[in-house]
Amino acid sequence: MDKFIVTGGTRLHGAVKVCGAKNAILPILAASLLSSGTCVIHNVPLLQDVVVMTDVLKCFGARIKWENKALIIDAKDVHPAEIPEETVKKMRASNLVLGPLLARFGYVKIPYPGGCAIGSRPMDYHVKGLQQLGADIQDGYGFIEAKSEGLMGSEIYLDFPSVGATENILMAAAMAKGVSVLRNAAREPEIVDLARFLNRMGAKIDGAGTDIIQITGVNCLGSVEHTVIPDRIVAGTFLLAAAITGGDITLINAVVDHLEPLIAKLREAGVSITKNGRGIRIKGNKGLRAVDIKTMPFPGFPTDIQPQMMALMTVARGTAVFAENIFENRFKHADELRRMGADIKVAGRIAIVKGVEKLTGAVVEASDLRAGAALVLAGLAADGVTVVENIFHIDRGYFRMEEKYAVLGANIIRVTKHNSNPYQFENFTSQREIQFPEKKRLSLIKIN
Ligand code: UD1
């Protein structure tokens, strides 16, 4: 498996452009299954998850190609089919085909997505919402099977503003008969982007971005051209990388409004941030203060930035209390940060982080996507060399992270089976043994 070797101690500086949002393109790709025309999508991030989702669309007969940097999807001839179980296991978001396929064909069957490293992640809100639109849903033997003679608009109340459930319900209701009103809907920017995409196809959706969304069903959805919003989590990770290294960077193409919860907390911590249209300049400073974090649905502090924020707080002055309110098991990075010298205590959904003078390089393991990003950030600030293992998790959401960060002066080397720079790798492994202060010790990194 690939790993990153991160050499700490460089202050990041320069300017970098933020790519399209993973969590926006995934539901948009699913929504393209509703189109009886052609979907042209710009600013698509070249991520592992995007490849998996396009494979899912191909299972249903969608034709997909790249043309002039745009992703073109022709879903005219799609048909019901089964998605292989390993695909759903690779990526939970493949459950987003439930709503569109049910709306278009009156039938869909997908393997039950199950839990993942950060929590159990059930599907009950999705199922209840689709049932309220008139679907007959069987949930058993490891599958969700949904049928309908024709979905009917309805009043739906979500027990929790689930992002995925809001998206599945929006897509299904877009082609239901009559009007649906979805209350306690998720308000994330990615929901707004999905609604914009659907409306450009001919849907009638009002109120996306608020907690009440009204959807008037239409018979048919057509061709669309759309540009995906910038990724607020990728942008937030850059901001935190600058803050933790005391750097000075400018983000190009970031939407300031989407980043307000993080910007507010960074300012509270003593970081200087200047906003300028779609640009944000951040200047880290040495006197970082500890701040408390409570993750909440948008516009609250995003759970997807919590691990990276925790990395920053490990070196802040004082004690920061983290309350993780979205996922029940999202502190796995704390164990790994501890290997690097961090002082963190975890009790259930609360983590208490006491800032230390310095982190030290160690061998650590990414347990999931954002936990992996947090470890890279910690490595950038640490004394010495950090090895981040299992970086396939990171590749799911950050396109060639090491190259993007190299533009800002970071020293991150990817070690792969087919390393493109074998000399650097060979010198690195054969000439010295790297000492680590914690339990794990790296003696040799082997290329198979
Ligand atoms: C999406 C994001 C993910 C982000 C999360 C929360 C995508 C592809 N992924 O995931 O990066 O961390 O939002 O912002 O956009 N829940 C239930 N029953 C359900 C559905 C959800 O109990 O039927 C629970 C979940 O277990 C979790 C909470 O609701 O505790 C929020 O989940 P949800 O908003 O649905 O997250 P996802 O859409 O899976």
Short mmCIF file of C-alpha atoms and ligand atoms in Angstrom, two decimals:
data_model
loop_
_atom_site.label_atom_id
_atom_site.label_comp_id
_atom_site.label_asym_id
_atom_site.label_seq_id
_atom_site.Cartn_x
_atom_site.Cartn_y
_atom_site.Cartn_z
CA MET A 1 0.00 0.00 0.00
CA ASP A 2 1.16 3.55 -0.73
CA LYS A 3 2.44 5.72 2.08
CA PHE A 4 3.51 9.33 2.54
CA ILE A 5 6.83 10.35 3.99
CA VAL A 6 6.36 13.82 5.42
CA THR A 7 9.32 15.91 6.54
CA GLY A 8 8.18 18.58 8.94
CA GLY A 9 9.42 22.07 9.60
CA THR A 10 8.62 24.03 6.42
CA ARG A 11 6.30 27.02 6.60
CA LEU A 12 3.89 26.73 3.70
CA HIS A 13 3.70 29.71 1.40
CA GLY A 14 2.28 30.61 -2.00
CA ALA A 15 -1.06 30.33 -3.77
CA VAL A 16 -3.11 27.28 -4.65
CA LYS A 17 -6.36 26.66 -6.50
CA VAL A 18 -9.13 24.64 -4.85
CA CYS A 19 -10.60 21.80 -6.94
CA GLY A 20 -14.25 20.79 -7.37
CA ALA A 21 -16.07 19.31 -4.38
CA LYS A 22 -16.12 15.52 -3.94
CA ASN A 23 -19.31 15.66 -1.90
CA ALA A 24 -21.00 17.73 -4.61
CA ILE A 25 -19.94 15.71 -7.66
CA LEU A 26 -20.98 12.33 -6.17
CA PRO A 27 -24.71 13.16 -5.82
CA ILE A 28 -24.57 15.08 -9.12
CA LEU A 29 -23.26 11.97 -10.88
CA ALA A 30 -26.08 9.95 -9.30
CA ALA A 31 -28.59 12.60 -10.40
CA SER A 32 -27.40 12.33 -13.99
CA LEU A 33 -29.19 8.95 -14.05
CA LEU A 34 -32.43 10.98 -14.12
CA SER A 35 -31.54 12.70 -17.38
CA SER A 36 -32.90 11.58 -20.70
CA GLY A 37 -30.42 13.95 -22.35
CA THR A 38 -26.70 14.69 -21.96
CA CYS A 39 -25.01 16.03 -18.82
CA VAL A 40 -21.86 18.12 -19.26
CA ILE A 41 -20.07 18.65 -15.96
CA HIS A 42 -17.11 20.98 -15.39
CA ASN A 43 -14.64 21.26 -12.50
CA VAL A 44 -14.86 17.53 -11.72
CA PRO A 45 -12.15 16.48 -9.25
CA LEU A 46 -10.10 13.48 -10.47
CA LEU A 47 -10.60 11.41 -7.35
CA GLN A 48 -10.80 7.72 -6.63
CA ASP A 49 -14.41 8.11 -5.42
CA VAL A 50 -15.36 9.80 -8.69
CA VAL A 51 -13.95 6.85 -10.64
CA VAL A 52 -15.96 4.45 -8.47
CA MET A 53 -19.15 6.47 -9.00
CA THR A 54 -18.68 6.57 -12.77
CA ASP A 55 -18.20 2.77 -12.66
CA VAL A 56 -21.52 2.56 -10.81
CA LEU A 57 -23.23 4.64 -13.52
CA LYS A 58 -21.72 2.38 -16.19
CA CYS A 59 -23.29 -0.66 -14.43
CA PHE A 60 -26.66 0.92 -15.31
CA GLY A 61 -25.72 1.53 -18.93
CA ALA A 62 -24.67 5.19 -18.76
CA ARG A 63 -22.08 6.22 -21.37
CA ILE A 64 -19.30 8.39 -19.96
CA LYS A 65 -16.42 10.24 -21.56
CA TRP A 66 -14.04 13.15 -20.96
CA GLU A 67 -14.04 15.98 -23.50
CA ASN A 68 -12.11 19.25 -23.09
CA LYS A 69 -11.72 18.61 -19.36
CA ALA A 70 -15.50 18.17 -18.95
CA LEU A 71 -17.18 14.92 -17.94
CA ILE A 72 -19.96 14.03 -20.37
CA ILE A 73 -22.65 11.59 -19.29
CA ASP A 74 -25.22 10.16 -21.63
CA ALA A 75 -27.87 8.39 -19.53
CA LYS A 76 -30.50 8.03 -22.28
CA ASP A 77 -30.27 4.24 -22.31
CA VAL A 78 -29.85 3.48 -18.61
CA HIS A 79 -31.70 0.49 -17.21
CA PRO A 80 -32.10 -1.15 -13.78
CA ALA A 81 -29.21 -3.44 -12.83
CA GLU A 82 -27.43 -4.59 -9.70
CA ILE A 83 -24.33 -2.85 -8.35
CA PRO A 84 -21.63 -5.32 -7.27
CA GLU A 85 -21.34 -5.51 -3.48
CA GLU A 86 -17.62 -4.65 -3.49
CA THR A 87 -18.43 -1.30 -5.18
CA VAL A 88 -20.85 -0.30 -2.44
CA LYS A 89 -18.28 -1.38 0.14
CA LYS A 90 -15.66 0.79 -1.59
CA MET A 91 -17.84 3.86 -1.35
CA ARG A 92 -20.95 4.49 0.75
CA ALA A 93 -22.09 7.30 -1.52
CA SER A 94 -23.03 4.70 -4.15
CA ASN A 95 -26.30 4.47 -2.17
CA LEU A 96 -27.21 7.79 -3.83
CA VAL A 97 -28.47 5.91 -6.91
CA LEU A 98 -31.44 4.75 -4.83
CA GLY A 99 -33.56 7.89 -5.31
CA PRO A 100 -32.88 8.54 -9.02
CA LEU A 101 -33.30 4.94 -10.17
CA LEU A 102 -36.50 4.50 -8.18
CA ALA A 103 -37.88 7.71 -9.69
CA ARG A 104 -36.90 6.81 -13.25
CA PHE A 105 -37.68 3.07 -13.36
CA GLY A 106 -39.84 2.32 -10.32
CA TYR A 107 -37.29 -0.28 -9.25
CA VAL A 108 -33.86 -0.40 -7.64
CA LYS A 109 -31.92 -2.95 -5.63
CA ILE A 110 -28.57 -2.17 -3.97
CA PRO A 111 -26.40 -4.02 -1.46
CA TYR A 112 -26.82 -2.55 2.04
CA PRO A 113 -23.92 -0.10 2.51
CA GLY A 114 -23.28 -1.02 6.17
CA GLY A 115 -21.04 0.81 8.63
CA CYS A 116 -17.58 2.25 8.21
CA ALA A 117 -14.60 3.37 10.30
CA ILE A 118 -16.30 6.55 11.55
CA GLY A 119 -19.69 5.13 12.57
CA SER A 120 -22.53 2.70 11.90
CA ARG A 121 -24.17 4.98 9.29
CA PRO A 122 -27.63 3.41 8.91
CA MET A 123 -30.00 4.13 5.98
CA ASP A 124 -33.28 4.51 7.91
CA TYR A 125 -33.87 8.20 7.02
CA HIS A 126 -33.37 7.44 3.33
CA VAL A 127 -35.76 4.49 3.54
CA LYS A 128 -38.43 6.39 5.52
CA GLY A 129 -38.30 9.35 3.14
CA LEU A 130 -38.69 7.19 0.04
CA GLN A 131 -41.52 5.24 1.71
CA GLN A 132 -43.32 8.52 2.29
CA LEU A 133 -43.10 9.15 -1.46
CA GLY A 134 -44.95 5.84 -1.91
CA ALA A 135 -42.09 3.37 -2.41
CA ASP A 136 -42.42 -0.19 -1.23
CA ILE A 137 -39.08 -1.00 0.38
CA GLN A 138 -37.71 -4.37 1.48
CA ASP A 139 -34.67 -4.12 3.67
CA GLY A 140 -33.08 -7.54 4.34
CA TYR A 141 -30.67 -10.27 3.23
CA GLY A 142 -28.03 -7.55 2.87
CA PHE A 143 -29.99 -5.56 0.25
CA ILE A 144 -32.31 -2.61 -0.02
CA GLU A 145 -34.92 -3.23 -2.71
CA ALA A 146 -37.34 -0.44 -3.59
CA LYS A 147 -40.35 -0.61 -5.92
CA SER A 148 -43.01 1.86 -6.91
CA GLU A 149 -45.91 2.11 -9.33
CA GLY A 150 -45.24 5.85 -9.48
CA LEU A 151 -43.91 8.06 -6.70
CA MET A 152 -46.31 10.61 -5.22
CA GLY A 153 -45.33 14.00 -3.73
CA SER A 154 -45.57 14.08 0.05
CA GLU A 155 -44.72 15.91 3.29
CA ILE A 156 -41.50 14.46 4.71
CA TYR A 157 -39.85 15.25 8.02
CA LEU A 158 -36.26 14.14 8.61
CA ASP A 159 -35.42 13.18 12.21
CA PHE A 160 -31.92 14.55 11.56
CA PRO A 161 -30.70 16.75 8.67
CA SER A 162 -28.88 13.88 6.95
CA VAL A 163 -26.98 14.99 3.84
CA GLY A 164 -27.39 11.69 1.96
CA ALA A 165 -31.08 11.27 2.85
CA THR A 166 -31.84 14.86 1.76
CA GLU A 167 -30.10 14.16 -1.56
CA ASN A 168 -31.84 10.83 -2.21
CA ILE A 169 -35.24 12.34 -1.38
CA LEU A 170 -34.61 15.43 -3.56
CA MET A 171 -33.72 13.24 -6.56
CA ALA A 172 -36.71 10.92 -6.09
CA ALA A 173 -39.20 13.74 -5.50
CA ALA A 174 -37.92 15.64 -8.57
CA MET A 175 -39.82 13.14 -10.75
CA ALA A 176 -42.68 12.24 -8.36
CA LYS A 177 -46.25 13.26 -9.13
CA GLY A 178 -47.22 16.45 -7.30
CA VAL A 179 -45.54 18.54 -4.63
CA SER A 180 -43.22 17.33 -1.87
CA VAL A 181 -42.12 19.35 1.13
CA LEU A 182 -39.00 18.19 2.94
CA ARG A 183 -38.60 19.58 6.47
CA ASN A 184 -35.46 19.56 8.62
CA ALA A 185 -33.50 19.13 5.39
CA ALA A 186 -29.70 19.30 5.35
CA ARG A 187 -28.46 22.79 4.35
CA GLU A 188 -24.96 21.92 3.15
CA PRO A 189 -23.61 23.82 0.09
CA GLU A 190 -23.45 20.45 -1.73
CA ILE A 191 -27.26 20.17 -1.41
CA VAL A 192 -27.61 23.61 -3.02
CA ASP A 193 -25.30 22.53 -5.85
CA LEU A 194 -27.33 19.36 -6.43
CA ALA A 195 -30.59 21.34 -6.51
CA ARG A 196 -29.03 23.78 -8.99
CA PHE A 197 -27.96 20.86 -11.20
CA LEU A 198 -31.44 19.30 -11.06
CA ASN A 199 -33.17 22.64 -11.75
CA ARG A 200 -30.96 23.15 -14.81
CA MET A 201 -32.22 19.75 -16.01
CA GLY A 202 -35.79 21.01 -15.66
CA ALA A 203 -36.63 20.13 -12.03
CA LYS A 204 -38.61 22.52 -9.83
CA ILE A 205 -36.88 22.75 -6.48
CA ASP A 206 -37.16 25.74 -4.12
CA GLY A 207 -35.52 26.37 -0.78
CA ALA A 208 -32.31 24.31 -1.09
CA GLY A 209 -29.87 25.73 1.46
CA THR A 210 -32.69 26.20 3.99
CA ASP A 211 -34.25 23.52 6.20
CA ILE A 212 -37.50 23.44 4.16
CA ILE A 213 -37.23 22.34 0.54
CA GLN A 214 -40.23 22.26 -1.79
CA ILE A 215 -40.07 20.02 -4.84
CA THR A 216 -42.68 20.04 -7.59
CA GLY A 217 -42.34 16.82 -9.56
CA VAL A 218 -41.92 16.88 -13.35
CA ASN A 219 -42.32 14.07 -15.92
CA CYS A 220 -38.95 14.27 -17.56
CA LEU A 221 -35.50 15.76 -16.96
CA GLY A 222 -33.27 16.74 -19.86
CA SER A 223 -29.78 17.90 -20.79
CA VAL A 224 -27.70 20.08 -18.48
CA GLU A 225 -24.34 21.87 -18.30
CA HIS A 226 -23.00 22.52 -14.82
CA THR A 227 -19.84 23.57 -12.96
CA VAL A 228 -19.23 21.88 -9.60
CA ILE A 229 -18.63 24.14 -6.56
CA PRO A 230 -15.13 24.31 -5.01
CA ASP A 231 -14.38 21.76 -2.29
CA ARG A 232 -14.77 23.44 1.11
CA ILE A 233 -13.10 20.54 2.94
CA VAL A 234 -10.04 20.56 0.67
CA ALA A 235 -9.94 24.37 1.11
CA GLY A 236 -10.27 24.01 4.89
CA THR A 237 -7.44 21.46 4.97
CA PHE A 238 -5.16 23.95 3.14
CA LEU A 239 -6.09 26.69 5.65
CA LEU A 240 -5.25 24.41 8.56
CA ALA A 241 -1.98 23.32 6.93
CA ALA A 242 -0.97 26.98 6.69
CA ALA A 243 -2.02 27.61 10.29
CA ILE A 244 -0.15 24.60 11.72
CA THR A 245 3.09 25.45 9.88
CA GLY A 246 2.87 29.19 10.62
CA GLY A 247 2.69 29.71 6.86
CA ASP A 248 1.23 32.35 4.58
CA ILE A 249 -0.93 31.08 1.72
CA THR A 250 -3.67 32.31 -0.57
CA LEU A 251 -6.50 30.07 -1.68
CA ILE A 252 -7.86 30.77 -5.12
CA ASN A 253 -11.42 29.75 -6.00
CA ALA A 254 -12.64 29.11 -2.46
CA VAL A 255 -16.16 30.14 -1.47
CA VAL A 256 -15.77 32.20 1.68
CA ASP A 257 -19.39 31.64 2.81
CA HIS A 258 -18.86 27.87 2.78
CA LEU A 259 -15.82 28.23 5.06
CA GLU A 260 -17.27 30.67 7.63
CA PRO A 261 -17.50 28.14 10.51
CA LEU A 262 -13.80 27.28 10.14
CA ILE A 263 -12.71 30.88 9.52
CA ALA A 264 -14.49 31.99 12.71
CA LYS A 265 -12.69 29.32 14.76
CA LEU A 266 -9.31 30.04 13.20
CA ARG A 267 -9.68 33.74 14.01
CA GLU A 268 -10.65 32.85 17.57
CA ALA A 269 -7.42 30.82 17.71
CA GLY A 270 -5.45 33.92 16.73
CA VAL A 271 -4.87 33.22 13.04
CA SER A 272 -5.05 36.14 10.60
CA ILE A 273 -7.43 35.61 7.67
CA THR A 274 -8.26 38.08 4.91
CA LYS A 275 -11.22 37.43 2.63
CA ASN A 276 -11.34 38.72 -0.88
CA GLY A 277 -14.14 37.48 -3.17
CA ARG A 278 -13.14 33.93 -4.08
CA GLY A 279 -9.70 34.33 -2.53
CA ILE A 280 -8.68 33.79 1.08
CA ARG A 281 -5.27 34.68 2.54
CA ILE A 282 -4.21 33.06 5.77
CA LYS A 283 -1.16 33.92 7.86
CA GLY A 284 -0.32 31.57 10.70
CA ASN A 285 1.35 32.86 13.83
CA LYS A 286 3.22 31.34 16.73
CA GLY A 287 0.83 32.35 19.51
CA LEU A 288 -1.95 29.92 18.54
CA ARG A 289 -4.71 29.69 21.22
CA ALA A 290 -6.79 26.58 21.99
CA VAL A 291 -10.46 26.81 20.93
CA ASP A 292 -13.36 24.42 21.59
CA ILE A 293 -15.03 22.67 18.67
CA LYS A 294 -18.56 21.24 18.38
CA THR A 295 -19.32 19.55 15.07
CA MET A 296 -22.80 20.27 13.72
CA PRO A 297 -24.70 20.08 10.42
CA PHE A 298 -24.02 23.09 8.14
CA PRO A 299 -23.69 25.99 8.95
CA GLY A 300 -22.12 24.45 12.05
CA PHE A 301 -18.52 23.31 12.24
CA PRO A 302 -18.07 20.42 9.72
CA THR A 303 -17.28 16.96 11.05
CA ASP A 304 -15.11 16.50 7.94
CA ILE A 305 -12.72 19.20 9.25
CA GLN A 306 -12.69 18.02 12.87
CA PRO A 307 -9.64 15.71 12.55
CA GLN A 308 -7.53 18.38 10.77
CA MET A 309 -8.61 20.98 13.38
CA MET A 310 -7.57 18.54 16.11
CA ALA A 311 -4.13 18.29 14.53
CA LEU A 312 -3.85 22.09 14.81
CA MET A 313 -5.02 22.13 18.43
CA THR A 314 -2.31 19.64 19.46
CA VAL A 315 0.19 22.50 19.18
CA ALA A 316 -2.00 25.38 20.43
CA ARG A 317 -1.59 27.10 23.81
CA GLY A 318 -4.14 25.76 26.33
CA THR A 319 -6.79 23.04 26.26
CA ALA A 320 -9.34 22.46 23.48
CA VAL A 321 -12.50 20.41 23.99
CA PHE A 322 -13.88 18.63 20.92
CA ALA A 323 -17.50 17.40 20.85
CA GLU A 324 -18.21 15.19 17.82
CA ASN A 325 -21.97 15.36 17.31
CA ILE A 326 -22.32 13.79 13.85
CA PHE A 327 -20.46 10.45 13.89
CA GLU A 328 -20.08 8.24 16.95
CA ASN A 329 -16.58 6.94 16.20
CA ARG A 330 -14.65 9.78 14.67
CA PHE A 331 -11.63 10.18 16.95
CA LYS A 332 -9.42 7.40 15.60
CA HIS A 333 -6.80 9.96 14.55
CA ALA A 334 -6.36 10.85 18.25
CA ASP A 335 -4.46 7.58 18.90
CA GLU A 336 -2.16 8.27 15.98
CA LEU A 337 -1.60 11.92 16.96
CA ARG A 338 -0.64 10.64 20.42
CA ARG A 339 2.15 8.61 18.78
CA MET A 340 3.49 11.94 17.56
CA GLY A 341 3.57 13.36 21.08
CA ALA A 342 0.07 14.92 21.26
CA ASP A 343 -1.73 15.01 24.61
CA ILE A 344 -5.30 13.87 23.88
CA LYS A 345 -7.87 12.10 26.06
CA VAL A 346 -11.00 10.65 24.48
CA ALA A 347 -14.21 9.77 26.31
CA GLY A 348 -17.03 8.75 23.96
CA ARG A 349 -17.85 11.72 21.75
CA ILE A 350 -15.60 14.13 23.67
CA ALA A 351 -11.87 14.62 23.15
CA ILE A 352 -9.71 16.86 25.32
CA VAL A 353 -6.61 18.16 23.62
CA LYS A 354 -3.87 19.84 25.68
CA GLY A 355 -1.47 21.71 23.45
CA VAL A 356 2.18 20.59 23.49
CA GLU A 357 5.30 22.50 22.54
CA LYS A 358 6.15 20.27 19.56
CA LEU A 359 5.00 17.13 17.75
CA THR A 360 7.59 14.54 16.78
CA GLY A 361 7.68 12.40 13.63
CA ALA A 362 6.40 8.80 13.90
CA VAL A 363 4.90 6.02 11.81
CA VAL A 364 1.14 6.50 11.83
CA GLU A 365 -1.83 5.01 10.03
CA ALA A 366 -4.71 6.75 8.26
CA SER A 367 -7.94 5.10 9.47
CA ASP A 368 -10.15 7.12 7.11
CA LEU A 369 -9.99 9.98 4.64
CA ARG A 370 -9.99 13.05 6.91
CA ALA A 371 -8.06 11.32 9.70
CA GLY A 372 -5.35 10.71 7.09
CA ALA A 373 -5.32 14.39 6.12
CA ALA A 374 -4.98 15.34 9.79
CA LEU A 375 -1.89 13.13 10.12
CA VAL A 376 -0.27 14.74 7.08
CA LEU A 377 -0.86 18.18 8.64
CA ALA A 378 0.61 17.00 11.94
CA GLY A 379 3.62 15.62 10.02
CA LEU A 380 4.17 19.01 8.33
CA ALA A 381 4.48 20.64 11.75
CA ALA A 382 6.38 17.85 13.50
CA ASP A 383 10.05 17.61 14.28
CA GLY A 384 11.59 15.03 11.95
CA VAL A 385 9.99 12.53 9.60
CA THR A 386 6.47 11.13 9.73
CA VAL A 387 5.32 8.12 7.72
CA VAL A 388 1.57 8.06 7.02
CA GLU A 389 0.42 4.59 6.06
CA ASN A 390 -2.77 3.50 4.25
CA ILE A 391 -2.97 6.67 2.19
CA PHE A 392 -5.47 5.11 -0.19
CA HIS A 393 -7.98 6.67 2.22
CA ILE A 394 -6.49 10.12 1.53
CA ASP A 395 -6.56 9.57 -2.25
CA ARG A 396 -10.35 9.15 -2.02
CA GLY A 397 -10.74 12.86 -1.30
CA TYR A 398 -7.47 14.67 -2.14
CA PHE A 399 -6.11 14.47 -5.68
CA ARG A 400 -2.33 13.93 -5.54
CA MET A 401 -2.12 15.69 -2.20
CA GLU A 402 1.68 15.54 -2.18
CA GLU A 403 1.90 17.50 -5.47
CA LYS A 404 -0.62 20.15 -4.42
CA TYR A 405 1.24 20.70 -1.16
CA ALA A 406 4.64 20.68 -2.88
CA VAL A 407 3.51 23.87 -4.70
CA LEU A 408 3.35 25.46 -1.25
CA GLY A 409 6.80 24.19 -0.28
CA ALA A 410 5.76 21.06 1.66
CA ASN A 411 8.04 18.04 1.65
CA ILE A 412 5.77 15.02 1.15
CA ILE A 413 6.99 11.98 -0.76
CA ARG A 414 4.66 9.25 -1.96
CA VAL A 415 6.08 5.79 -1.70
CA THR A 416 4.38 3.39 -4.07
CA LYS A 417 5.04 0.02 -5.58
CA HIS A 418 5.79 1.81 -8.85
CA ASN A 419 7.51 4.87 -7.49
CA SER A 420 8.22 7.35 -10.28
CA ASN A 421 11.37 8.54 -8.53
CA PRO A 422 13.16 5.35 -7.44
CA TYR A 423 16.48 7.02 -6.77
CA GLN A 424 15.12 9.27 -4.15
CA PHE A 425 13.33 6.33 -2.61
CA GLU A 426 16.31 3.98 -2.70
CA ASN A 427 18.62 6.55 -1.16
CA PHE A 428 16.08 7.21 1.50
CA THR A 429 15.63 3.60 2.52
CA SER A 430 18.98 2.01 2.04
CA GLN A 431 21.33 4.58 3.48
CA ARG A 432 19.85 5.09 6.87
CA GLU A 433 17.55 3.75 9.46
CA ILE A 434 15.01 6.27 10.63
CA GLN A 435 14.51 6.48 14.40
CA PHE A 436 11.09 7.18 15.84
CA PRO A 437 10.37 8.09 19.41
CA GLU A 438 7.19 6.04 19.77
CA LYS A 439 6.35 2.32 19.71
CA LYS A 440 6.56 1.78 15.99
CA ARG A 441 9.98 2.00 14.40
CA LEU A 442 10.70 2.07 10.71
CA SER A 443 13.83 0.19 9.74
CA LEU A 444 13.32 -0.39 6.05
CA ILE A 445 10.66 0.57 3.58
CA LYS A 446 10.58 -2.09 0.94
CA ILE A 447 9.55 -1.72 -2.70
CA ASN A 448 7.96 -4.95 -3.82
C1 UD1 B 1 -22.13 13.13 4.05
C2 UD1 B 1 -20.75 13.35 3.50
C3 UD1 B 1 -19.70 13.10 4.58
C4 UD1 B 1 -19.99 13.96 5.80
C5 UD1 B 1 -21.43 13.78 6.26
C6 UD1 B 1 -21.83 14.72 7.39
C7 UD1 B 1 -20.98 12.78 1.17
C8 UD1 B 1 -20.66 11.86 0.06
N1 UD1 B 1 -20.54 12.46 2.38
O1 UD1 B 1 -22.21 11.77 4.45
O2 UD1 B 1 -18.42 13.44 4.05
O3 UD1 B 1 -19.13 13.60 6.85
O4 UD1 B 1 -22.34 14.00 5.17
O5 UD1 B 1 -21.62 16.03 7.03
O6 UD1 B 1 -21.57 13.83 0.96
N2 UD1 B 1 -27.86 8.79 9.71
C9 UD1 B 1 -28.80 7.91 10.22
N3 UD1 B 1 -29.69 7.37 9.35
C10 UD1 B 1 -29.69 7.67 8.02
C11 UD1 B 1 -28.73 8.57 7.52
C12 UD1 B 1 -27.82 9.12 8.39
O7 UD1 B 1 -28.83 7.62 11.43
O8 UD1 B 1 -30.54 7.14 7.28
C13 UD1 B 1 -26.88 9.40 10.64
C14 UD1 B 1 -25.44 8.99 10.31
O9 UD1 B 1 -25.10 7.74 10.87
C15 UD1 B 1 -24.66 10.14 10.90
C16 UD1 B 1 -25.61 11.35 10.69
O10 UD1 B 1 -26.90 10.81 10.47
O11 UD1 B 1 -24.49 9.93 12.28
C17 UD1 B 1 -25.20 12.22 9.50
O12 UD1 B 1 -25.08 11.41 8.36
P1 UD1 B 1 -25.33 11.99 6.89
O13 UD1 B 1 -25.55 13.46 6.96
O14 UD1 B 1 -26.37 11.17 6.24
O15 UD1 B 1 -23.92 11.71 6.21
P2 UD1 B 1 -23.66 11.13 4.76
O16 UD1 B 1 -24.63 11.66 3.79
O17 UD1 B 1 -23.46 9.65 4.84
#
